[in-house]
Coordinates of C-alpha atoms in Angstrom, one line a residue:
X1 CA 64.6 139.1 38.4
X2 CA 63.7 141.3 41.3
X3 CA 60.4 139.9 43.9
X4 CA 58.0 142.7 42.8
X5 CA 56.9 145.1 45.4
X6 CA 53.2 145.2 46.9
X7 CA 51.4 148.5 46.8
X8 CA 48.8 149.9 49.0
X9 CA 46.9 153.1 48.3
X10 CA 46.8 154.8 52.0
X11 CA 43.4 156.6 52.3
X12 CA 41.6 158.0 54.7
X13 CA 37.6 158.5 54.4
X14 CA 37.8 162.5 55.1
X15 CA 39.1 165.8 53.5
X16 CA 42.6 166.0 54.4
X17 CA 44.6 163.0 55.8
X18 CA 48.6 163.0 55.7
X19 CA 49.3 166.4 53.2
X20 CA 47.1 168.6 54.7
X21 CA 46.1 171.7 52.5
X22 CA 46.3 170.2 49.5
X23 CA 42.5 169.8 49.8
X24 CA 42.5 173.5 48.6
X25 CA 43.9 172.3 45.2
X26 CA 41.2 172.4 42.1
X27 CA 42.2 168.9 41.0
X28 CA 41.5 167.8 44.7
X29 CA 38.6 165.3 44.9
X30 CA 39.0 164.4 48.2
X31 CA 37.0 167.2 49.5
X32 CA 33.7 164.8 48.0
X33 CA 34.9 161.3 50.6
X34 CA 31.1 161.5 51.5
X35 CA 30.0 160.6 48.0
X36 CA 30.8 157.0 47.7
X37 CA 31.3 156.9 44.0
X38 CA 34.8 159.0 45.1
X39 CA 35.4 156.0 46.6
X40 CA 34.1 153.5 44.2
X41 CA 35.4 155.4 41.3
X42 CA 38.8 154.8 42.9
X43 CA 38.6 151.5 44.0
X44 CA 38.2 150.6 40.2
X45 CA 40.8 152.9 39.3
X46 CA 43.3 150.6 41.7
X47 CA 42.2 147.3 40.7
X48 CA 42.6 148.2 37.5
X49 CA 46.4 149.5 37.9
X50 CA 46.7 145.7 39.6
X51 CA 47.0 147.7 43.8
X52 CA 47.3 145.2 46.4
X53 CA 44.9 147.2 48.8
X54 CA 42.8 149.9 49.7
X55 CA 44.4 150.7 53.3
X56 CA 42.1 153.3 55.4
X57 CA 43.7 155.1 58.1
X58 CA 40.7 156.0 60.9
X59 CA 41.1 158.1 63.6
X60 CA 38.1 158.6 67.0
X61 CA 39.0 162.0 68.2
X62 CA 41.0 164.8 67.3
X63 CA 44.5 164.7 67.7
X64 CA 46.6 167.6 70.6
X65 CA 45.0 169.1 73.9
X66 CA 41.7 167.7 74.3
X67 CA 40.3 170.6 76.9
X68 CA 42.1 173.3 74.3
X69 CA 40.9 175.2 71.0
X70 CA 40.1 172.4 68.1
X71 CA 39.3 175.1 66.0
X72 CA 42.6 174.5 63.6
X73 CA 41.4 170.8 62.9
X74 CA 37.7 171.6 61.9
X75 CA 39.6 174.6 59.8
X76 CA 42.0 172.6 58.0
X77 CA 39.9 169.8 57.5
X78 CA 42.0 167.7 59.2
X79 CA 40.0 164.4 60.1
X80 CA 37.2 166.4 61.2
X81 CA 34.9 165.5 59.3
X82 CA 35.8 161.9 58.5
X83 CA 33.2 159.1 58.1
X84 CA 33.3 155.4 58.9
X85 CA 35.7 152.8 56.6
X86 CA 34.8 150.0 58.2
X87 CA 30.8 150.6 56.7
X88 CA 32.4 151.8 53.3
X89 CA 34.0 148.6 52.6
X90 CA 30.8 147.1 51.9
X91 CA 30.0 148.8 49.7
X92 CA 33.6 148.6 47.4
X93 CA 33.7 144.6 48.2
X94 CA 30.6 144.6 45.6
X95 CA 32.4 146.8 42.8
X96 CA 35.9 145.0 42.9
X97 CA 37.4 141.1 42.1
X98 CA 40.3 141.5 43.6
X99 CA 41.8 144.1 45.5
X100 CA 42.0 143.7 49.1
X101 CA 40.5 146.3 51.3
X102 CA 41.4 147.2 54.7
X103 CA 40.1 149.1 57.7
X104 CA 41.2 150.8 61.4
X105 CA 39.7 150.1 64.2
X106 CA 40.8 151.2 67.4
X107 CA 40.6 148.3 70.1
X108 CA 38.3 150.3 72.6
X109 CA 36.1 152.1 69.9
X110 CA 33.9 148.5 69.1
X111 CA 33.3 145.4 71.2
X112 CA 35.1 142.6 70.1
X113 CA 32.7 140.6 69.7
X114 CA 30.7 143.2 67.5
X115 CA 33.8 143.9 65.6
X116 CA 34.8 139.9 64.8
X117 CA 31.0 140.0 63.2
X118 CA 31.2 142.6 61.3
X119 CA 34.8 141.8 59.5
X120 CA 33.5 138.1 58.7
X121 CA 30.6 139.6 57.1
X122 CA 32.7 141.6 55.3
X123 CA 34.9 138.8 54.5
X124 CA 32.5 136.9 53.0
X125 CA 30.9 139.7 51.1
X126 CA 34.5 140.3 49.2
X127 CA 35.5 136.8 49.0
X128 CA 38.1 137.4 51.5
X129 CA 39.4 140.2 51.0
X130 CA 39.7 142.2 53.9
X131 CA 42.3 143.4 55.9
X132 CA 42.1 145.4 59.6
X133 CA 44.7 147.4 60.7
X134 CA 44.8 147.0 65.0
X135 CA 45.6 150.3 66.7
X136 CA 45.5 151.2 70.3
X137 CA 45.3 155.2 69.6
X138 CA 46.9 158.4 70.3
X139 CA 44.4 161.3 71.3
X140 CA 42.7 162.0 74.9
X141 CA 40.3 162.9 73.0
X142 CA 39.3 159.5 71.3
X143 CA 39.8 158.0 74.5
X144 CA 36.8 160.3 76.3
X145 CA 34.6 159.9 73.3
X146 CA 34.0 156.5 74.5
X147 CA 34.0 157.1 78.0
X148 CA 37.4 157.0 79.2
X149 CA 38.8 160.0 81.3
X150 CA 42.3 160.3 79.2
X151 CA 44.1 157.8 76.8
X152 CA 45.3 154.8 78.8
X153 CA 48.4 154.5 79.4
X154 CA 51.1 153.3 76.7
X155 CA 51.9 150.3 77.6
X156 CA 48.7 149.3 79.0
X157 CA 46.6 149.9 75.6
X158 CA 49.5 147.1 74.4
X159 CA 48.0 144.4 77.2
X160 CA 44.3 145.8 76.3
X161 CA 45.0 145.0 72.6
X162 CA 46.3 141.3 73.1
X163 CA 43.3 141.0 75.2
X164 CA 41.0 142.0 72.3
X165 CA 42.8 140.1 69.4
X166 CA 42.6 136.8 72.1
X167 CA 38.9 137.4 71.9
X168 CA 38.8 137.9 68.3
X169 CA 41.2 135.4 67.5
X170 CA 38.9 132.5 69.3
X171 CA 36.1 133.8 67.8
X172 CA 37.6 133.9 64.4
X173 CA 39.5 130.8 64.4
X174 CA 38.3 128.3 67.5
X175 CA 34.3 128.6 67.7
X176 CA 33.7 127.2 64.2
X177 CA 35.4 123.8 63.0
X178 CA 36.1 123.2 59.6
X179 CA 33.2 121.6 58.0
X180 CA 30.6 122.5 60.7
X181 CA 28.2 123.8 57.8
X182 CA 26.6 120.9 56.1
X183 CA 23.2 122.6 54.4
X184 CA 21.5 119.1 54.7
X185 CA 18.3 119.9 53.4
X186 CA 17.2 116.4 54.0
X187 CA 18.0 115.6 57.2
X188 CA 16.9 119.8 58.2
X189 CA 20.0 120.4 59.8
X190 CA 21.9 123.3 58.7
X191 CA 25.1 123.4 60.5
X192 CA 26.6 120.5 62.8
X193 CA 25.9 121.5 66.4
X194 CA 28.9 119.4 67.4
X195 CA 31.2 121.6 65.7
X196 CA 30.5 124.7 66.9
X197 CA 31.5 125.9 70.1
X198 CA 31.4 129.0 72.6
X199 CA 34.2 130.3 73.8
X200 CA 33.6 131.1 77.3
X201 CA 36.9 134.3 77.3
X202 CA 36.7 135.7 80.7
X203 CA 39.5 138.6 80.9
X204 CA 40.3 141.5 82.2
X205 CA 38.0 143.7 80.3
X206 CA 35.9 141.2 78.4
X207 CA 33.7 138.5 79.3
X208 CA 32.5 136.6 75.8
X209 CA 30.4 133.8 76.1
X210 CA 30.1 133.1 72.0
X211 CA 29.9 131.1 70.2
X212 CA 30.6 133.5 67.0
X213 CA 27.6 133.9 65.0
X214 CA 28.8 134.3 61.3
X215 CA 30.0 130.7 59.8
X216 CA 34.3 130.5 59.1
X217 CA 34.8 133.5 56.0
X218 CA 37.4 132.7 53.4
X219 CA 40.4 133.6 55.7
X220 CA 39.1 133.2 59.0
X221 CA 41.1 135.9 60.6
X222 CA 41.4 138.4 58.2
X223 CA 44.7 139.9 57.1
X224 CA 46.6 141.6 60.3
X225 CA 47.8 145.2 59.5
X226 CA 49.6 147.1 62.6
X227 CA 51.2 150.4 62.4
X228 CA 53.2 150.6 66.0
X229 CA 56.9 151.8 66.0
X230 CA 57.5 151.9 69.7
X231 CA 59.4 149.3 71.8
X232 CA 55.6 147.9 72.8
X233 CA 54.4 148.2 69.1
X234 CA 57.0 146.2 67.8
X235 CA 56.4 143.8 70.4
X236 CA 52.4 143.4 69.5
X237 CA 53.8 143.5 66.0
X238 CA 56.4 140.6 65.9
X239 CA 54.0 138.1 67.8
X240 CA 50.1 139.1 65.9
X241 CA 50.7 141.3 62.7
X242 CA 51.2 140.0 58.9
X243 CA 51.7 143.4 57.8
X244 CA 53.7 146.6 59.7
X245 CA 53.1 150.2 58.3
X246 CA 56.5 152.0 58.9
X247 CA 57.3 155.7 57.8
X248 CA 61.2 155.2 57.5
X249 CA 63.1 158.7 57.2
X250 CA 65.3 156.7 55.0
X251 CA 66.2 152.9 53.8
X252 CA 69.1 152.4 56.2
X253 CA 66.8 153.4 59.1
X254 CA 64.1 151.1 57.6
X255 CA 66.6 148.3 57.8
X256 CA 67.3 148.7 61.5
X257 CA 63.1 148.8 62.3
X258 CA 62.6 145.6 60.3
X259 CA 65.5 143.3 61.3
X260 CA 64.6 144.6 65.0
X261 CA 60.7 143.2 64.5
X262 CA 61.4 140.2 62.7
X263 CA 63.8 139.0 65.2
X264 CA 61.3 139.7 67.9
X265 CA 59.1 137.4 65.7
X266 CA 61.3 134.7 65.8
X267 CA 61.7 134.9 69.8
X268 CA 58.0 134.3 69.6
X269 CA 58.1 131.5 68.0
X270 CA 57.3 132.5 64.2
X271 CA 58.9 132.6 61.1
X272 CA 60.2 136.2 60.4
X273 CA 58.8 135.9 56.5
X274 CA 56.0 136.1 58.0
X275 CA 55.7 139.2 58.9
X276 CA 56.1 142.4 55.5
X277 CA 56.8 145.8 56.1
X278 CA 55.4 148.8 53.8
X279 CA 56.9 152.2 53.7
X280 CA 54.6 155.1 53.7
X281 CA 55.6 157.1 50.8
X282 CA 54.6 160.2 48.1
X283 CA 55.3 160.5 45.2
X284 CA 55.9 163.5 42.7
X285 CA 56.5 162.5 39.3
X286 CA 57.5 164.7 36.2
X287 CA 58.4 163.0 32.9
X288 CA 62.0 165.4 33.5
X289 CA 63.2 166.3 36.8
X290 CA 62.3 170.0 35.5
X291 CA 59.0 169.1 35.5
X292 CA 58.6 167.3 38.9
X293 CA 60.3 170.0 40.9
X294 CA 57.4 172.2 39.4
X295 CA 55.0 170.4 40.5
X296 CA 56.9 170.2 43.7
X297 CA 56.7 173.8 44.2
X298 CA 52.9 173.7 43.3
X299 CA 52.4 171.2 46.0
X300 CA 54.7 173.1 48.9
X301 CA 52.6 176.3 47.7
X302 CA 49.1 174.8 49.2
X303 CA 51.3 173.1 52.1
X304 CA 49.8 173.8 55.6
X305 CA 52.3 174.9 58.1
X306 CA 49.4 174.8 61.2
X307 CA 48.0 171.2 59.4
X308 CA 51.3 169.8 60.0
X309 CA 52.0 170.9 63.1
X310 CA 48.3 170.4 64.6
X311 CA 48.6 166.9 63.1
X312 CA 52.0 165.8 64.9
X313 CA 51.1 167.0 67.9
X314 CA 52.6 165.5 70.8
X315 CA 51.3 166.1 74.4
X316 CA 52.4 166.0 77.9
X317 CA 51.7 163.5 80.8
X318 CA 48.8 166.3 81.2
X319 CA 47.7 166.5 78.0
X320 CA 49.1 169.7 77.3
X321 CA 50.6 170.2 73.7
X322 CA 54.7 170.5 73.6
X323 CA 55.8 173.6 71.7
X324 CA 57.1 173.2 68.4
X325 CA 61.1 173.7 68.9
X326 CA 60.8 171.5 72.3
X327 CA 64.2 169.3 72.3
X328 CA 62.6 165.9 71.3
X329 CA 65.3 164.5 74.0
X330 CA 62.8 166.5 76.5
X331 CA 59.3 164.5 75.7
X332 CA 57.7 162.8 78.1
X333 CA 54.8 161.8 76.3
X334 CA 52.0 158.8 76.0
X335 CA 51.8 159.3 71.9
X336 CA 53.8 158.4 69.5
X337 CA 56.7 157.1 70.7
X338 CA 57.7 155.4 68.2
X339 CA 57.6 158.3 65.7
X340 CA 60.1 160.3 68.0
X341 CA 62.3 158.0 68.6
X342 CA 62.8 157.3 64.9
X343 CA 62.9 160.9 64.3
X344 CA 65.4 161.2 66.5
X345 CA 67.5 158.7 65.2
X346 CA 67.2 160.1 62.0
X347 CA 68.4 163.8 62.5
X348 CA 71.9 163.3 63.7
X349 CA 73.5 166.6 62.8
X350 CA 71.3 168.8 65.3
X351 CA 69.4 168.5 68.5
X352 CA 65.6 166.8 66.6
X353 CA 62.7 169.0 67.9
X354 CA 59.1 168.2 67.9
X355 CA 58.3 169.9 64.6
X356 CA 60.8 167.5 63.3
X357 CA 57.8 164.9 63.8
X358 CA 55.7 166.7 62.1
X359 CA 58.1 167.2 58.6
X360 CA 59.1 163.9 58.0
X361 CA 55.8 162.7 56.8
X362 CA 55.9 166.0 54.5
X363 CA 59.4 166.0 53.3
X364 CA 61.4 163.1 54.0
X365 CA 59.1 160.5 53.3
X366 CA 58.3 161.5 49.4
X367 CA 60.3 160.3 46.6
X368 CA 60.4 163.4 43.5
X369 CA 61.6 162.9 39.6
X370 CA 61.0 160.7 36.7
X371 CA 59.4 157.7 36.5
X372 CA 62.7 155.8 36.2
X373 CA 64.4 157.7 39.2
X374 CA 61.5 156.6 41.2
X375 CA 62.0 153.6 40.2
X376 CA 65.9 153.7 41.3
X377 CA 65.1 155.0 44.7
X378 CA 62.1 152.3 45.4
X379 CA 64.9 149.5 44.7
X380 CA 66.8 151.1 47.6
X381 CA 63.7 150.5 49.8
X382 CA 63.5 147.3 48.8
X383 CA 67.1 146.5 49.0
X384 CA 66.5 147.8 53.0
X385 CA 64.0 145.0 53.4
X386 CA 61.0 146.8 52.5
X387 CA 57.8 144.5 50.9
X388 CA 56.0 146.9 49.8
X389 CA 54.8 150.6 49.7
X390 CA 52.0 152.5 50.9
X391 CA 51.3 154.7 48.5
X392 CA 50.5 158.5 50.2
X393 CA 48.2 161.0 47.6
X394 CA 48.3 164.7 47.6
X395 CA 45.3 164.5 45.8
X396 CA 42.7 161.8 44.8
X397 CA 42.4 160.9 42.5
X398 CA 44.9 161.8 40.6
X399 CA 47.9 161.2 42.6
X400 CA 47.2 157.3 42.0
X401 CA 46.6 157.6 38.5
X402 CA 49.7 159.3 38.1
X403 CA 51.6 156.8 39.7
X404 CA 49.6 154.0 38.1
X405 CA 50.0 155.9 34.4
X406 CA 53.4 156.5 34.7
X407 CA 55.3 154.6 37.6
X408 CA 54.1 151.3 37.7
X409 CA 54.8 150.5 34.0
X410 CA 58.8 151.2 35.0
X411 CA 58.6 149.2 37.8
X412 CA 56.8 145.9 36.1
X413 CA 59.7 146.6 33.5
X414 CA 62.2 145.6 36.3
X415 CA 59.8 143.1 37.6
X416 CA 59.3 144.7 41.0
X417 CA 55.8 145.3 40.5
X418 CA 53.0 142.9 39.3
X419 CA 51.1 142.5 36.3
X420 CA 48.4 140.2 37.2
X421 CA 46.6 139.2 40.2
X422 CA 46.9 136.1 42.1
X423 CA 43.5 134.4 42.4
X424 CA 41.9 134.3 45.9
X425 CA 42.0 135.6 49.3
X426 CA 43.8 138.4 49.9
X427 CA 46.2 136.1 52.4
X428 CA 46.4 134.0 49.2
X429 CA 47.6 136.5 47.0
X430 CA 50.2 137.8 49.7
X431 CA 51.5 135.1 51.7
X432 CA 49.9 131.4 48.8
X433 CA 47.5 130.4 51.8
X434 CA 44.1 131.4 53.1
X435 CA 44.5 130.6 56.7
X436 CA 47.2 132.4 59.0
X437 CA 50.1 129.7 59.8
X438 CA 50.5 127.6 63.0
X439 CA 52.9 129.3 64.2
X440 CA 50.7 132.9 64.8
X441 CA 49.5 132.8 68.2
X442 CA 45.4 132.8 66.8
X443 CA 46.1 128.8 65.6
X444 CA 46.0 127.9 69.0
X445 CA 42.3 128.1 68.8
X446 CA 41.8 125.3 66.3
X447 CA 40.0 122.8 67.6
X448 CA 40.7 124.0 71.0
X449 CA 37.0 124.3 72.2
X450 CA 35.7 120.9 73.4
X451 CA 31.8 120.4 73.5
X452 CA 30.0 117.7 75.0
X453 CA 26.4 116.7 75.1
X454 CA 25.7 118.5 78.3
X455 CA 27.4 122.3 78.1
X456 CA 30.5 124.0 76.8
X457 CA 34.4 123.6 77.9
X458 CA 35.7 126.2 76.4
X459 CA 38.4 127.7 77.7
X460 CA 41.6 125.6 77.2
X461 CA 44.5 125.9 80.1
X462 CA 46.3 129.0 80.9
X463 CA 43.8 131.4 79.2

């Protein structure tokens, strides 16, 4: 019996997030994301088809030439508008049991300190259910809206983000001890003042005194998504994240991403099993192969060539947009790195070319024909080392009912896809534990704040 996959519907709270166009269809209820029943509506719609998670993508800017014409963005739609996840999961943590629900947050868009509060609140609103995916973004333009002059440099928004999760991570997991809440109405003490701790960070860029102010949530840390492909990314990703986003061009190519992170994890001292990987996919599904190639064509009929292209943009060390047909052996670029390089790995009959970036996520990376060839080509994923899927809509809702009316019975039929939830945290559901392992680097913070009668020692050696 096959391990069934996990499945993640990949949203984003706007108008037109990966298939850009498609907004335009009349079955396209994305164009409402600022109504939260959308949102609602499909949150029940998942839980009910048994999803693993709600994923939203975010974004802080728009994406190319930040001193150039944005007009094709606010034209297509494309992130612009977009509204806040991380204040829409409150909301869905009320109307669901058991589906997990996860967020982006870019690490220089919220104080960590401000952002470790608000995901334990949401933690313990959903039971603990919440997942955040850690980005370090790609657009100048992001980067100014929060007063930076340009995005910082690659490798440099990699230190800045172990910096941040540090923070996070002793906040999360080292300022509270277990059992520090005690409700003694009796003795009018609410929480043991010997058990909770500051943390006294003092970094680079953050100075945190703590201690943390919400009480330990149901998982502590909450589930660690992280979406980086480059050399760096898969760095940040072997040693802190539980779960990596990849969009493969194919299985084999999966293979080689995921056997080179998790042996990075185990030369950072965790267990490789630790760490699953979900492949970014679409879907078009016809009951014949006649019938999905139709709908094929409706989709490719609303595809927008400028959406694609304004979306993959990849700049200079200037900021300056590359050309479409640039040589993608020619970048020299501060974004996406990763996403070339596995382009480029992937076209091996022709020299790969920057609009190559932008197709793969429109035409290499979506599965088309019956339910049961679906079915045939998500084993191969699987039999590549895949986990799970992120599931990528043309249109919502219906792209995930589709999948959930007529894919997902196939798959439980070969047991790769489940049929009831696990009870409990998200992290419990995944991995049969609430608490991340000893051997993630955020366990060093257990226990690791000694406090005495006078003042706080906080900071333990090296940090």
């Amino acid at each position: 019996m096959s391990k069934p996959l996990r499945f993640n519907a990949f949203v984003m709270n706007t108008t037109s997030h990966i298939h850009h166009g498609q907004w335009r269809r009349p079955d396209a209820g994305q164009t409402e994301f600022t109504d939260v029943n959308t949102w609602i509506d499909l949150a029940r719609t998942l839980e009910a088809a048994k999803f693993d998670a709600m994923f939203f993508a975010d974004v802080v800017g728009h994406y190319g030439d930040a001193d150039a014409d944005y007009s094709v963005y606010v034209n297509e739609g494309l992130q612009i508008p977009s509204n806040d996840p991380t204040v829409l999961l409150g909301a869905l943590a009320v109307v669901t049991e058991h589906l997990g629900l996860a967020t982006t947050s870019n690490v220089f868009q919220s104080h960590p300190f401000q952002f470790a509060r608000q995901l334990s609140t949401l933690d313990h609103l959903s039971g603990g259910r919440i997942a955040w995916n850690i980005v370090t973004g790609t657009q100048d333009n992001g980067s100014r809206n929060f007063g930076l002059p340009r995005l910082t440099d690659h490798a440099e928004r990699y230190a800045w983000a172990e910096e941040y999760v540090d923070v996070a991570y002793k906040l999360w997991e080292g300022s509270w001890d277990e059992g520090a809440v005690v409700k003694d109405r009796e003795g009018s003490r609410y929480s043991d003042p010997a058990k909770v701790h500051k943390i006294h960070h003092v970094g680079q860029r953050y100075s945190v005194e703590g201690p943390h102010l919400p009480s330990p949530s149901p998982q502590r840390t909450p589930l660690l998504y992280q979406a980086g492909s480059s050399a760096s990314g898969r760095d940040f990703a072997a040693r802190n994240a539980e779960a990596v986003f990849i969009i493969a061009a194919n299985p084999e190519i999966a293979r080689q991403q995921i056997e080179d992170t998790r042996r990075r994890a185990a030369e950072a001292g965790r267990a490789p099993e630790d760490i699953t990987f979900y492949q970014g996919l679409s879907f078009v599904i016809g009951d014949t192969e006649e019938e999905a190639r139709r709908k094929l064509a409706e989709y490719e009929q609303y595809a927008s060539v400028d959406g694609y292209l304004a979306h993959a943009a990849l700049v200079d060390p200037d900021g300056r947009v590359y050309p479409p047909d640039t040589p993608l052996s020619e970048l020299n670029t501060n974004t996406q790195k990763g996403f070339a390089e596995w382009t480029s790995k992937a076209i091996t009959d022709r020299e790969p070319v920057v609009a190559d970036v932008a197709w793969r996520s429109h035409r290499n990376n979506r599965l088309v024909g019956t339910p049961e060839q679906i079915a045939d080509q998500l084993e191969q994923w699987q039999a590549a080392g895949v986990d799970g899927i992120n599931v990528i809509n043309w249109v919502i809702p219906g792209s995930f009912e589709e999948f959930a009316d007529k894919v997902l019975p196939v798959l439980r039929e070969r047991g790769l896809a489940q049929s009831e939830y696990t009870p409990g945290t998200l992290r419990q559901k995944l991995f049969g534990r609430d608490r991340l392992p000893e051997t993630h680097p955020a366990a060093q913070y257990r226990g690791a704040f000694a406090r005495d009668s006078q003042r706080e020692d906080a900071v333990p050696a090296g940090v």
